Short mmCIF file of C-alpha atoms in Angstrom, two decimals:
data_model
loop_
_atom_site.label_atom_id
_atom_site.label_comp_id
_atom_site.label_asym_id
_atom_site.label_seq_id
_atom_site.Cartn_x
_atom_site.Cartn_y
_atom_site.Cartn_z
CA MET A 1 -233.86 79.62 54.94
CA PRO A 2 -230.13 80.28 55.34
CA ALA A 3 -227.86 79.51 52.41
CA ARG A 4 -226.21 76.17 52.53
CA ILE A 5 -222.43 76.35 52.76
CA THR A 6 -220.41 73.66 51.07
CA ARG A 7 -217.01 73.18 52.59
CA MET A 8 -214.35 71.87 50.28
CA PRO A 9 -211.77 69.56 51.83
CA ALA A 10 -208.30 70.99 52.15
CA PRO A 11 -205.84 69.51 49.67
CA VAL A 12 -203.73 66.71 51.08
CA LEU A 13 -200.06 67.17 50.31
CA PRO A 14 -197.94 64.09 49.57
CA PHE A 15 -195.39 62.93 52.10
CA LEU A 16 -192.21 64.97 52.05
CA ALA A 17 -189.10 63.58 53.71
CA ARG A 18 -187.30 65.86 56.15
CA TYR A 19 -183.97 67.16 54.95
CA THR A 20 -181.21 66.67 57.52
CA PRO A 21 -178.43 69.24 57.10
CA ALA A 22 -174.83 68.62 58.04
CA PRO A 23 -173.62 69.69 61.49
CA PRO A 24 -171.78 73.03 61.56
CA THR A 25 -168.02 72.84 61.35
CA LYS A 26 -166.01 72.79 64.57
CA GLU A 27 -162.83 73.92 62.87
CA HIS A 28 -161.40 77.31 63.74
CA LEU A 29 -161.78 79.23 60.50
CA GLU A 30 -161.09 82.89 59.86
CA TRP A 31 -164.58 84.33 59.52
CA ALA A 32 -165.45 87.48 57.60
CA PRO A 33 -166.70 90.18 60.03
CA LEU A 34 -169.93 90.79 58.12
CA PRO A 35 -172.48 93.14 59.73
CA VAL A 36 -175.76 91.66 60.99
CA VAL A 37 -178.83 93.69 60.06
CA ASP A 38 -181.86 93.04 62.29
CA PHE A 39 -185.05 93.49 60.29
CA ALA A 40 -187.06 93.52 63.51
CA LYS A 41 -186.10 97.20 63.72
CA ASN A 42 -187.81 97.93 60.40
CA SER A 43 -191.19 98.66 61.99
CA THR A 44 -190.50 102.32 62.80
CA PRO A 45 -189.07 105.22 60.76
CA GLU A 46 -186.23 105.55 63.26
CA GLY A 47 -185.46 101.85 63.03
CA PHE A 48 -185.54 101.97 59.24
CA ALA A 49 -183.11 104.89 59.21
CA ASP A 50 -180.71 102.98 61.47
CA LEU A 51 -180.95 99.87 59.30
CA ALA A 52 -180.38 101.92 56.16
CA ARG A 53 -177.13 103.28 57.58
CA GLU A 54 -175.98 99.80 58.59
CA ALA A 55 -176.94 98.21 55.27
CA CYS A 56 -175.39 100.93 53.12
CA ASP A 57 -172.14 100.88 55.08
CA ALA A 58 -171.99 97.09 54.75
CA MET A 59 -172.65 97.15 51.01
CA ARG A 60 -170.02 99.83 50.49
CA THR A 61 -167.41 98.02 52.60
CA TYR A 62 -168.04 94.32 52.02
CA GLY A 63 -170.82 94.01 49.47
CA PHE A 64 -172.25 91.40 51.88
CA LEU A 65 -174.33 91.37 55.06
CA TYR A 66 -176.47 89.09 57.19
CA ILE A 67 -180.18 89.65 57.80
CA VAL A 68 -181.92 88.19 60.86
CA ASN A 69 -185.57 88.38 61.93
CA HIS A 70 -186.56 88.46 58.27
CA GLY A 71 -190.07 87.12 58.79
CA TYR A 72 -189.68 83.36 58.32
CA THR A 73 -189.56 81.11 61.37
CA ASN A 74 -187.07 78.26 61.73
CA ALA A 75 -189.84 75.81 60.86
CA GLN A 76 -190.75 77.69 57.68
CA SER A 77 -187.12 77.85 56.60
CA GLU A 78 -186.63 74.14 57.27
CA ARG A 79 -189.72 73.39 55.17
CA ILE A 80 -188.21 75.21 52.19
CA PHE A 81 -185.06 73.10 52.46
CA ASP A 82 -187.24 69.97 52.58
CA ILE A 83 -188.84 71.01 49.29
CA ALA A 84 -185.50 72.03 47.78
CA ASP A 85 -184.04 68.62 48.61
CA ALA A 86 -187.00 66.89 46.97
CA ILE A 87 -186.37 68.84 43.77
CA PHE A 88 -183.15 66.86 43.40
CA THR A 89 -183.81 63.58 45.20
CA GLN A 90 -187.43 62.88 44.24
CA VAL A 91 -187.28 63.73 40.54
CA PRO A 92 -186.05 60.95 38.22
CA ASP A 93 -183.07 61.67 35.99
CA ASP A 94 -185.04 61.28 32.76
CA GLU A 95 -187.45 64.00 33.88
CA LYS A 96 -184.56 66.26 34.87
CA LYS A 97 -183.03 65.78 31.42
CA ARG A 98 -186.32 66.76 29.79
CA LEU A 99 -186.40 69.95 31.87
CA VAL A 100 -182.77 71.01 31.35
CA ALA A 101 -182.29 74.75 30.78
CA ASP A 102 -181.21 75.80 27.29
CA PHE A 103 -179.30 78.79 28.65
CA GLN A 104 -177.02 79.26 25.64
CA ASN A 105 -179.95 79.86 23.29
CA THR A 106 -182.45 81.47 25.65
CA GLY A 107 -180.18 83.47 27.96
CA SER A 108 -182.15 82.05 30.88
CA TYR A 109 -181.19 79.53 33.55
CA ARG A 110 -184.76 78.27 34.02
CA GLY A 111 -184.67 74.53 34.46
CA TYR A 112 -182.10 72.00 35.58
CA LYS A 113 -178.47 72.35 34.60
CA ALA A 114 -176.88 69.15 33.46
CA ARG A 115 -173.54 68.23 34.95
CA GLN A 116 -170.48 68.94 32.79
CA THR A 117 -172.05 71.95 31.11
CA TRP A 118 -169.59 74.72 31.99
CA VAL A 119 -165.90 74.86 31.29
CA GLY A 120 -163.13 76.87 32.91
CA THR A 121 -159.38 76.94 33.12
CA LYS A 122 -159.22 75.60 36.68
CA THR A 123 -162.66 74.09 37.18
CA PRO A 124 -163.08 70.50 35.94
CA ARG A 125 -166.35 70.10 34.06
CA SER A 126 -167.30 66.99 36.01
CA PHE A 127 -167.12 68.88 39.31
CA LEU A 128 -169.69 71.58 38.63
CA SER A 129 -173.01 71.35 40.39
CA SER A 130 -176.43 70.47 39.11
CA TYR A 131 -179.15 72.89 40.08
CA LEU A 132 -182.64 74.02 39.33
CA SER A 133 -183.44 77.61 38.47
CA VAL A 134 -187.09 78.58 38.81
CA HIS A 135 -188.84 81.75 37.71
CA ARG A 136 -190.24 83.60 40.72
CA ALA A 137 -193.82 83.37 39.41
CA VAL A 138 -193.43 79.61 40.14
CA ASN A 139 -196.96 78.39 39.37
CA ASP A 140 -197.30 80.20 36.04
CA LEU A 141 -196.91 77.17 33.79
CA GLU A 142 -196.70 79.34 30.68
CA LEU A 143 -193.35 80.57 31.97
CA GLN A 144 -191.96 77.24 33.08
CA GLU A 145 -192.89 73.59 33.33
CA HIS A 146 -192.05 71.82 36.59
CA ALA A 147 -191.31 68.26 37.57
CA ARG A 148 -194.40 66.28 38.52
CA ALA A 149 -193.19 65.58 42.07
CA ILE A 150 -192.89 69.31 42.79
CA GLY A 151 -196.35 70.31 41.57
CA PRO A 152 -198.14 69.98 44.94
CA PHE A 153 -195.63 72.31 46.58
CA LEU A 154 -195.78 75.16 44.06
CA PRO A 155 -198.12 77.29 46.23
CA GLU A 156 -195.59 77.14 49.07
CA LEU A 157 -192.76 78.04 46.73
CA ARG A 158 -194.78 80.94 45.32
CA ALA A 159 -195.31 82.25 48.86
CA PHE A 160 -191.59 81.85 49.46
CA THR A 161 -190.62 83.87 46.38
CA GLU A 162 -193.09 86.61 47.32
CA HIS A 163 -191.61 86.76 50.81
CA ASN A 164 -188.11 87.13 49.39
CA HIS A 165 -189.19 89.78 46.94
CA PHE A 166 -191.46 91.94 49.08
CA GLY A 167 -190.24 91.10 52.58
CA VAL A 168 -186.48 91.10 52.02
CA VAL A 169 -185.41 92.58 48.69
CA HIS A 170 -187.78 95.55 48.54
CA PRO A 171 -186.94 96.82 52.06
CA LEU A 172 -183.24 96.47 51.29
CA LEU A 173 -183.65 98.34 47.99
CA ARG A 174 -185.33 101.19 49.89
CA MET A 175 -182.41 101.31 52.29
CA LEU A 176 -179.89 101.41 49.45
CA ALA A 177 -181.83 104.22 47.76
CA GLN A 178 -181.93 106.22 50.99
CA GLY A 179 -178.19 105.73 51.33
CA MET A 180 -177.75 107.42 47.95
CA GLY A 181 -180.08 110.28 48.82
CA ILE A 182 -182.65 109.42 46.13
CA PRO A 183 -186.38 108.63 46.54
CA GLU A 184 -186.87 105.39 48.47
CA GLU A 185 -188.94 103.77 45.72
CA THR A 186 -186.35 104.40 42.98
CA PHE A 187 -184.95 100.88 42.95
CA VAL A 188 -188.20 99.23 44.06
CA ASP A 189 -189.92 100.65 40.97
CA MET A 190 -187.32 98.84 38.87
CA HIS A 191 -188.01 95.49 40.57
CA ASN A 192 -191.64 94.62 39.90
CA PHE A 193 -192.67 91.09 40.81
CA ASP A 194 -194.98 90.53 37.83
CA ARG A 195 -193.01 92.29 35.11
CA PRO A 196 -190.64 90.37 32.83
CA SER A 197 -187.35 89.60 34.56
CA GLU A 198 -185.55 86.65 36.10
CA SER A 199 -185.30 85.45 39.68
CA SER A 200 -184.50 81.95 40.75
CA TYR A 201 -183.82 79.32 43.43
CA PRO A 202 -182.71 76.75 44.71
CA ARG A 203 -179.39 75.10 43.96
CA SER A 204 -177.53 71.95 44.91
CA ASP A 205 -173.82 72.40 45.54
CA VAL A 206 -173.14 68.70 46.03
CA GLU A 207 -170.41 68.58 43.39
CA GLU A 208 -169.30 72.18 43.53
CA SER A 209 -168.05 71.57 47.05
CA GLN A 210 -165.44 69.25 45.55
CA THR A 211 -163.90 71.87 43.26
CA ASN A 212 -160.67 73.58 44.17
CA ASN A 213 -161.89 77.10 43.49
CA VAL A 214 -164.92 78.64 41.86
CA TRP A 215 -164.38 82.39 41.84
CA LEU A 216 -167.17 84.82 41.10
CA LYS A 217 -167.26 88.60 40.76
CA GLY A 218 -170.67 89.28 42.23
CA HIS A 219 -173.71 88.00 40.36
CA THR A 220 -175.36 89.29 37.21
CA GLY A 221 -178.40 90.73 38.97
CA THR A 222 -178.89 93.31 41.68
CA ILE A 223 -179.42 91.47 44.98
CA THR A 224 -178.74 87.85 45.90
CA VAL A 225 -180.33 86.28 48.98
CA LEU A 226 -178.74 83.07 50.28
CA TRP A 227 -180.64 81.18 52.98
CA SER A 228 -177.89 80.16 55.37
CA GLN A 229 -176.96 76.47 55.51
CA PRO A 230 -174.24 74.87 57.65
CA VAL A 231 -171.74 73.43 55.14
CA SER A 232 -168.96 76.01 54.93
CA GLY A 233 -167.53 76.84 51.53
CA LEU A 234 -168.31 80.45 50.65
CA GLN A 235 -165.47 82.93 51.03
CA ILE A 236 -165.28 86.64 50.25
CA LYS A 237 -162.30 88.82 49.51
CA CYS A 238 -162.27 91.38 52.33
CA PRO A 239 -161.14 95.01 51.93
CA ASP A 240 -157.67 94.11 53.25
CA GLY A 241 -157.25 91.64 50.39
CA LYS A 242 -157.59 88.52 52.56
CA TRP A 243 -160.00 85.70 51.85
CA ARG A 244 -162.29 84.89 54.78
CA TRP A 245 -165.08 82.39 55.29
CA VAL A 246 -168.74 83.32 55.53
CA ARG A 247 -170.12 81.94 58.78
CA HIS A 248 -173.39 80.01 58.99
CA ILE A 249 -175.98 81.68 61.23
CA ASP A 250 -179.07 79.63 61.92
CA ASN A 251 -182.13 80.97 60.04
CA ALA A 252 -180.22 84.00 58.79
CA LEU A 253 -179.88 85.33 55.27
CA THR A 254 -176.57 86.11 53.61
CA VAL A 255 -177.18 88.93 51.15
CA ASN A 256 -174.82 90.37 48.57
CA ILE A 257 -174.75 93.02 45.87
CA GLY A 258 -174.63 91.93 42.23
CA ASP A 259 -173.32 93.58 39.10
CA GLY A 260 -176.67 95.22 38.36
CA MET A 261 -176.67 97.21 41.60
CA GLU A 262 -173.01 98.09 41.20
CA PHE A 263 -173.88 99.57 37.80
CA LEU A 264 -176.93 101.46 39.12
CA SER A 265 -174.90 102.93 41.96
CA GLY A 266 -171.89 103.83 39.84
CA GLY A 267 -169.72 101.58 41.98
CA TYR A 268 -170.90 103.16 45.24
CA TYR A 269 -172.16 99.72 46.29
CA LYS A 270 -169.73 96.95 45.42
CA ALA A 271 -170.17 93.52 43.92
CA THR A 272 -167.52 91.78 46.01
CA ILE A 273 -165.32 89.03 44.63
CA HIS A 274 -166.26 85.75 46.25
CA ARG A 275 -165.57 82.08 45.70
CA VAL A 276 -166.61 78.60 46.76
CA ARG A 277 -163.98 76.36 48.33
CA GLN A 278 -163.86 72.80 49.53
CA PRO A 279 -165.56 72.50 52.92
CA PRO A 280 -163.54 71.97 56.11
CA ALA A 281 -162.33 68.43 56.79
CA ASP A 282 -165.06 67.71 59.35
CA GLN A 283 -167.73 68.46 56.72
CA ALA A 284 -166.13 66.56 53.85
CA GLY A 285 -168.59 64.22 52.20
CA TYR A 286 -171.70 66.09 53.30
CA PRO A 287 -173.92 67.42 50.52
CA ARG A 288 -174.40 71.16 50.36
CA LEU A 289 -177.92 72.22 49.48
CA GLY A 290 -178.27 75.92 48.74
CA VAL A 291 -181.45 77.96 48.51
CA PHE A 292 -180.96 81.28 46.74
CA TYR A 293 -183.14 84.13 45.54
CA PHE A 294 -181.33 85.83 42.67
CA THR A 295 -182.93 89.18 41.96
CA MET A 296 -182.87 90.95 38.62
CA ALA A 297 -184.19 94.39 37.80
CA ASP A 298 -187.02 94.56 35.26
CA ASP A 299 -185.88 93.50 31.80
CA ASP A 300 -186.23 97.04 30.43
CA ALA A 301 -184.37 98.72 33.33
CA VAL A 302 -181.31 100.56 32.02
CA LEU A 303 -178.22 99.79 34.10
CA LYS A 304 -176.70 103.25 34.31
CA PRO A 305 -175.75 105.16 37.47
CA ARG A 306 -178.38 107.31 39.13
CA LEU A 307 -176.53 110.54 38.51
CA GLU A 308 -179.24 112.59 40.24
CA SER A 309 -177.95 111.20 43.54
CA PRO A 310 -176.28 113.91 45.64
CA VAL A 311 -174.21 111.19 47.28
CA LEU A 312 -172.82 110.05 43.93
CA LYS A 313 -172.09 113.64 42.97
CA ARG A 314 -169.95 114.00 46.08
CA ALA A 315 -168.34 110.57 45.89
CA GLY A 316 -167.93 110.39 42.14
CA VAL A 317 -169.08 107.53 39.94
CA ALA A 318 -167.20 104.77 38.19
CA PRO A 319 -169.33 103.59 35.25
CA ARG A 320 -168.02 100.45 33.56
CA PHE A 321 -169.44 101.33 30.15
CA ASP A 322 -170.40 104.18 27.84
CA LEU A 323 -173.43 105.76 29.54
CA GLU A 324 -175.04 106.55 26.19
CA HIS A 325 -175.07 102.85 25.36
CA ALA A 326 -175.82 101.39 28.78
CA PRO A 327 -177.36 97.92 28.52
CA THR A 328 -180.75 96.99 29.86
CA MET A 329 -181.01 94.32 32.53
CA LYS A 330 -182.23 91.85 29.91
CA GLN A 331 -179.36 92.59 27.53
CA TYR A 332 -176.75 92.17 30.23
CA ARG A 333 -178.42 89.13 31.81
CA THR A 334 -178.94 87.21 28.59
CA GLY A 335 -175.50 88.13 27.29
CA VAL A 336 -173.70 86.90 30.39
CA THR A 337 -175.92 83.84 30.78
CA SER A 338 -175.49 82.72 27.17
CA ALA A 339 -171.72 83.20 27.21
CA TYR A 340 -170.77 82.15 30.73
CA GLY A 341 -168.63 79.04 30.87
CA VAL A 342 -168.89 78.31 27.15
CA SER A 343 -167.11 81.25 25.50
CA LYS A 344 -163.40 81.85 24.99
CA LEU A 345 -161.99 84.52 27.26
CA LEU A 346 -159.14 86.98 26.83
CA LYS A 347 -156.39 86.21 29.34
CA LYS A 348 -154.87 89.20 31.13
CA ASP A 349 -151.45 89.66 32.73
CA ASP A 350 -152.94 89.64 36.25
CA GLY A 351 -154.29 86.12 35.77
CA THR A 352 -157.90 87.17 35.20
CA GLU A 353 -159.87 86.62 32.00
CA GLU A 354 -162.20 89.07 30.27
CA GLU A 355 -165.01 89.22 27.77
CA VAL A 356 -167.21 92.12 26.65
CA ILE A 357 -170.99 91.79 27.04
CA HIS A 358 -173.02 94.65 25.51
CA GLY A 359 -170.19 97.10 26.03
CA VAL A 360 -169.48 95.95 29.60
CA THR A 361 -166.14 94.32 30.36
CA VAL A 362 -166.88 91.21 32.42
CA LYS A 363 -163.90 89.96 34.41
CA HIS A 364 -163.57 86.31 35.44
CA PHE A 365 -161.36 85.36 38.38
CA ASN A 366 -160.50 81.81 37.38
#
């Protein structure tokens, strides 16, 4: 007699309202001429080699690029924004307060950030955004507790983080390694999904869009993936010294180099200065919902240049710290996270402000 098969009903997800993004701006802005890297070419060795050249040139010149055909359809991307919106609109304030990140004491952004947390010389406290930072493991409740309304969607978010990590970041890391003439897995081996480190998403820029300027010098980690959304605000400082806007491309990724990769490459790849501005007049009043994947190297990865690179030997390296005392990713991450926006900075003659984190001079462009 054949075995009897019991079919379990598929879980029924609760209703999730559709997120309606703002229409793209119709204003004539000066757009940054960022290269577009088509991951559809990544299926052959020849295509990979072409992409590696494009990506490495972009990260040396701008520190930014776009990625298209990254593996998620428009519908899948829209679904992630639906979930991201619910993280802010469907979670009551008292639950958000209970899940606020204690970043000063833990050196981690995991959790919600309360408004009026950070201070700066030109950034009013009341204007900074609230956001949720989530560890990439997502459904590992020992690492992080989540709001009750988000629980049913954790499997989708876990799949999303895995796609970012293995489908976007790892291929790009291989390209950057090839561009330095070192084994392709060099940087991949420093970015293990299940080893201790930090990666996070998403973020609401509802209030940040109202600030005059929020200037950033790269990010703390190695690679940042921004899922493109239509409210304009992000600008980068181009090689000619001019600020230009980053254009929205439907279902594209805007990817940039962070401090960690600049350290590992000895400055060969650049963490470009960028800032968030008020949106154009025809987008004023629209909320800006951002979905990011901030990538960190493994906590024990030492952030010193890969001096075995023949490319670095020819180009020279520009380490920002004593190589014998190079910080690990965890030391640098927790140091910057704990101090950012709450520590007193040393003002310089050029208008910037500095602090030293584990032997690394961190410059703030406020």
